[in-house]
Amino acid sequence: MKMTLRWFGGDHDSVPLKYIRQVPGVRGVVTSLPDIPVGKVWPAEEIAACKEQVEAAGLQLEGIESVNVHEDIKLGRPERDRYIENYIRTMKNLSSHGIHLICYNFMPVFDWIRSDLAKCLVDDATVLAYEAEMVEKVDPMGMLAHMESRADGFSLPGWEPERMNILEELFTAYKGFTEDDLFQNLKYFLDSIMPALSLIHISEPTR
């Protein structure tokens, strides 16, 4: 088993790679390229630069969390095939740099939610936190403002500005959308990318 830590990237994480390298047993990170808009192809040169940055710190880039799925795919809109093709191209670019693990989720509107992005503990350490009772009281339309108020200046990976700017439109689009609708669109997405997986060359990462 390989021990890794989640690293949000140089401009999005208060913890530098050199500190992660000092954690006993940790030899790699799982990271992302949060500045690339969802649905766009991840350029090979940006993947390479990220990997080089991680390896320069004496760590391995063991996985990506996440390559986000465009909302048009989840909703089954006509443009979904174009975004699925971009997703496949991103997977190929990642695999060409020896990255074997790609995480994703298929949740509508909000990819993930926390009540705090920088909750202060008794030892003054800050952590991501989730308190269900607090989250359940927040109006969904006010979720972004709530999280930003408790972010202590940190960014919100997976909360792309272009998506947050159309929250009302997305909530309207999902009205009447059933669990089965979402599942069928997930099946379409997976069925579409599976043939490409057999064609992707998984190389051994540089040691």
Short mmCIF file of C-alpha atoms in Angstrom, two decimals:
data_model
loop_
_atom_site.label_atom_id
_atom_site.label_comp_id
_atom_site.label_asym_id
_atom_site.label_seq_id
_atom_site.Cartn_x
_atom_site.Cartn_y
_atom_site.Cartn_z
CA MET A 1 0.00 0.00 0.00
CA LYS A 2 1.24 3.47 -0.90
CA MET A 3 0.66 6.29 1.57
CA THR A 4 -0.36 9.57 -0.08
CA LEU A 5 -1.84 12.91 0.94
CA ARG A 6 -4.28 15.15 -0.91
CA TRP A 7 -2.48 18.25 -2.19
CA PHE A 8 -4.55 21.01 -3.77
CA GLY A 9 -1.68 22.58 -5.72
CA GLY A 10 0.84 25.34 -5.16
CA ASP A 11 -1.58 28.27 -5.39
CA HIS A 12 -4.46 26.46 -3.69
CA ASP A 13 -2.90 24.77 -0.66
CA SER A 14 -1.35 26.28 2.45
CA VAL A 15 0.84 23.19 2.91
CA PRO A 16 3.93 23.05 0.66
CA LEU A 17 5.18 19.80 -0.79
CA LYS A 18 8.34 19.92 1.33
CA TYR A 19 6.18 19.61 4.45
CA ILE A 20 4.26 16.66 3.02
CA ARG A 21 7.58 14.98 2.24
CA GLN A 22 8.41 15.09 5.96
CA VAL A 23 5.35 13.05 7.02
CA PRO A 24 6.57 9.53 7.94
CA GLY A 25 5.51 6.93 5.40
CA VAL A 26 4.08 9.38 2.87
CA ARG A 27 5.75 9.09 -0.50
CA GLY A 28 3.21 10.62 -2.87
CA VAL A 29 0.32 12.99 -3.40
CA VAL A 30 -3.04 12.99 -5.09
CA THR A 31 -3.67 16.35 -6.72
CA SER A 32 -5.47 18.15 -9.54
CA LEU A 33 -5.29 21.06 -11.96
CA PRO A 34 -8.10 23.21 -10.54
CA ASP A 35 -7.47 26.19 -12.82
CA ILE A 36 -8.58 24.25 -15.92
CA PRO A 37 -12.34 24.82 -16.48
CA VAL A 38 -14.49 21.72 -16.23
CA GLY A 39 -15.05 20.14 -19.64
CA LYS A 40 -11.76 21.38 -21.11
CA VAL A 41 -8.97 19.01 -22.13
CA TRP A 42 -6.08 18.95 -19.65
CA PRO A 43 -3.00 19.97 -21.68
CA ALA A 44 -0.14 17.49 -21.60
CA GLU A 45 2.36 20.25 -20.82
CA GLU A 46 0.46 21.33 -17.70
CA ILE A 47 0.24 17.74 -16.50
CA ALA A 48 3.98 17.37 -17.06
CA ALA A 49 4.73 20.59 -15.15
CA CYS A 50 2.63 19.44 -12.19
CA LYS A 51 4.33 16.05 -12.14
CA GLU A 52 7.79 17.64 -12.33
CA GLN A 53 6.92 19.94 -9.41
CA VAL A 54 5.85 16.99 -7.27
CA GLU A 55 8.88 14.87 -8.17
CA ALA A 56 11.25 17.76 -7.52
CA ALA A 57 10.02 17.64 -3.91
CA GLY A 58 10.93 13.95 -3.66
CA LEU A 59 7.38 12.67 -4.02
CA GLN A 60 5.36 10.79 -6.65
CA LEU A 61 2.17 11.98 -8.33
CA GLU A 62 0.10 8.91 -7.62
CA GLY A 63 -3.34 10.06 -8.70
CA ILE A 64 -5.73 12.83 -9.72
CA GLU A 65 -8.71 14.00 -7.69
CA SER A 66 -10.65 14.96 -9.61
CA VAL A 67 -11.20 15.22 -13.33
CA ASN A 68 -14.62 16.79 -12.97
CA VAL A 69 -17.53 15.69 -15.15
CA HIS A 70 -19.29 18.48 -17.05
CA GLU A 71 -22.87 19.16 -16.03
CA ASP A 72 -24.09 18.60 -19.63
CA ILE A 73 -22.99 14.95 -19.28
CA LYS A 74 -24.86 14.53 -16.01
CA LEU A 75 -27.97 16.15 -17.48
CA GLY A 76 -27.76 14.18 -20.73
CA ARG A 77 -27.74 17.30 -22.89
CA PRO A 78 -26.91 17.25 -26.63
CA GLU A 79 -23.39 18.62 -26.00
CA ARG A 80 -22.42 15.71 -23.75
CA ASP A 81 -20.61 13.73 -26.44
CA ARG A 82 -18.18 16.60 -27.03
CA TYR A 83 -17.42 16.81 -23.32
CA ILE A 84 -17.02 13.04 -23.08
CA GLU A 85 -14.50 13.15 -25.92
CA ASN A 86 -12.59 15.86 -24.03
CA TYR A 87 -12.67 13.66 -20.94
CA ILE A 88 -11.17 10.76 -22.90
CA ARG A 89 -8.42 13.01 -24.28
CA THR A 90 -7.63 14.15 -20.74
CA MET A 91 -7.38 10.53 -19.58
CA LYS A 92 -4.99 9.78 -22.43
CA ASN A 93 -2.83 12.77 -21.56
CA LEU A 94 -2.70 11.70 -17.91
CA SER A 95 -1.89 8.10 -18.73
CA SER A 96 0.93 9.18 -21.05
CA HIS A 97 2.59 10.67 -17.96
CA GLY A 98 2.25 7.47 -15.94
CA ILE A 99 -0.74 8.57 -13.87
CA HIS A 100 -2.77 5.45 -13.12
CA LEU A 101 -5.51 6.75 -10.84
CA ILE A 102 -8.22 9.23 -11.88
CA CYS A 103 -11.03 10.05 -9.46
CA TYR A 104 -14.37 11.50 -10.50
CA ASN A 105 -17.86 11.95 -9.12
CA PHE A 106 -21.28 12.16 -10.73
CA MET A 107 -23.14 14.35 -8.23
CA PRO A 108 -25.45 17.10 -9.53
CA VAL A 109 -24.59 20.80 -9.03
CA PHE A 110 -22.26 20.52 -6.01
CA ASP A 111 -19.31 18.14 -6.36
CA TRP A 112 -18.64 18.26 -2.65
CA ILE A 113 -19.66 20.31 0.38
CA ARG A 114 -17.99 21.20 3.67
CA SER A 115 -19.20 23.37 6.52
CA ASP A 116 -15.67 24.78 6.96
CA LEU A 117 -12.57 24.87 4.78
CA ALA A 118 -10.36 26.03 7.64
CA LYS A 119 -11.87 24.91 10.94
CA CYS A 120 -9.52 25.75 13.79
CA LEU A 121 -8.74 22.92 16.21
CA VAL A 122 -7.57 23.23 19.83
CA ASP A 123 -3.92 23.04 18.71
CA ASP A 124 -4.51 25.85 16.17
CA ALA A 125 -4.30 23.44 13.23
CA THR A 126 -6.90 24.06 10.51
CA VAL A 127 -8.82 21.29 8.77
CA LEU A 128 -11.66 20.72 6.34
CA ALA A 129 -14.79 19.95 8.32
CA TYR A 130 -18.32 18.73 7.67
CA GLU A 131 -21.12 19.30 10.17
CA ALA A 132 -24.37 17.98 8.70
CA GLU A 133 -26.60 20.03 10.98
CA MET A 134 -24.94 23.27 9.86
CA VAL A 135 -25.01 22.38 6.15
CA GLU A 136 -28.68 21.36 6.26
CA LYS A 137 -29.64 24.81 7.51
CA VAL A 138 -28.00 26.62 4.57
CA ASP A 139 -30.14 27.68 1.61
CA PRO A 140 -28.61 25.87 -1.43
CA MET A 141 -28.50 29.17 -3.33
CA GLY A 142 -26.40 30.60 -0.52
CA MET A 143 -24.03 27.63 -0.26
CA LEU A 144 -21.17 29.32 -2.12
CA ALA A 145 -21.30 32.41 0.09
CA HIS A 146 -21.47 30.19 3.19
CA MET A 147 -18.39 28.21 2.21
CA GLU A 148 -16.44 31.31 1.21
CA SER A 149 -17.22 32.89 4.58
CA ARG A 150 -15.58 29.90 6.25
CA ALA A 151 -12.71 29.43 3.79
CA ASP A 152 -10.14 31.71 5.46
CA GLY A 153 -8.96 32.77 2.01
CA PHE A 154 -8.59 29.26 0.60
CA SER A 155 -10.01 28.34 -2.80
CA LEU A 156 -12.78 25.88 -3.48
CA PRO A 157 -11.49 23.10 -5.80
CA GLY A 158 -14.35 21.65 -7.82
CA TRP A 159 -16.47 24.79 -7.43
CA GLU A 160 -15.72 26.34 -10.80
CA PRO A 161 -16.80 30.03 -11.07
CA GLU A 162 -18.54 29.43 -14.39
CA ARG A 163 -20.74 26.80 -12.73
CA MET A 164 -21.38 28.75 -9.53
CA ASN A 165 -22.46 31.74 -11.63
CA ILE A 166 -25.35 29.72 -13.07
CA LEU A 167 -26.56 27.99 -9.89
CA GLU A 168 -30.15 29.09 -10.40
CA GLU A 169 -30.11 27.75 -13.96
CA LEU A 170 -28.71 24.41 -12.78
CA PHE A 171 -31.31 24.02 -10.04
CA THR A 172 -33.99 24.69 -12.65
CA ALA A 173 -32.44 22.13 -15.03
CA TYR A 174 -32.53 19.43 -12.35
CA LYS A 175 -36.18 20.04 -11.41
CA GLY A 176 -38.05 16.82 -12.07
CA PHE A 177 -34.74 15.02 -12.65
CA THR A 178 -34.93 11.59 -11.02
CA GLU A 179 -32.33 9.30 -9.50
CA ASP A 180 -32.86 6.95 -12.45
CA ASP A 181 -32.28 9.81 -14.93
CA LEU A 182 -28.93 10.50 -13.29
CA PHE A 183 -28.05 6.80 -13.23
CA GLN A 184 -28.84 6.38 -16.93
CA ASN A 185 -26.62 9.34 -17.80
CA LEU A 186 -23.85 7.87 -15.63
CA LYS A 187 -24.21 4.59 -17.52
CA TYR A 188 -23.99 6.45 -20.85
CA PHE A 189 -20.83 8.23 -19.67
CA LEU A 190 -19.15 5.01 -18.49
CA ASP A 191 -20.20 3.07 -21.60
CA SER A 192 -18.70 5.87 -23.71
CA ILE A 193 -15.31 5.98 -22.01
CA MET A 194 -14.83 2.21 -21.48
CA PRO A 195 -13.76 1.39 -25.09
CA ALA A 196 -11.10 4.11 -24.85
CA LEU A 197 -9.63 2.59 -21.69
CA SER A 198 -8.40 -0.47 -23.59
CA LEU A 199 -6.54 1.81 -25.99
CA ILE A 200 -4.86 3.92 -23.33
CA HIS A 201 -1.25 2.96 -22.70
CA ILE A 202 -0.51 2.89 -18.97
CA SER A 203 3.20 3.44 -18.58
CA GLU A 204 5.22 2.98 -15.43
CA PRO A 205 5.81 6.31 -13.66
CA THR A 206 9.37 7.59 -13.53
CA ARG A 207 11.15 6.53 -10.35
#
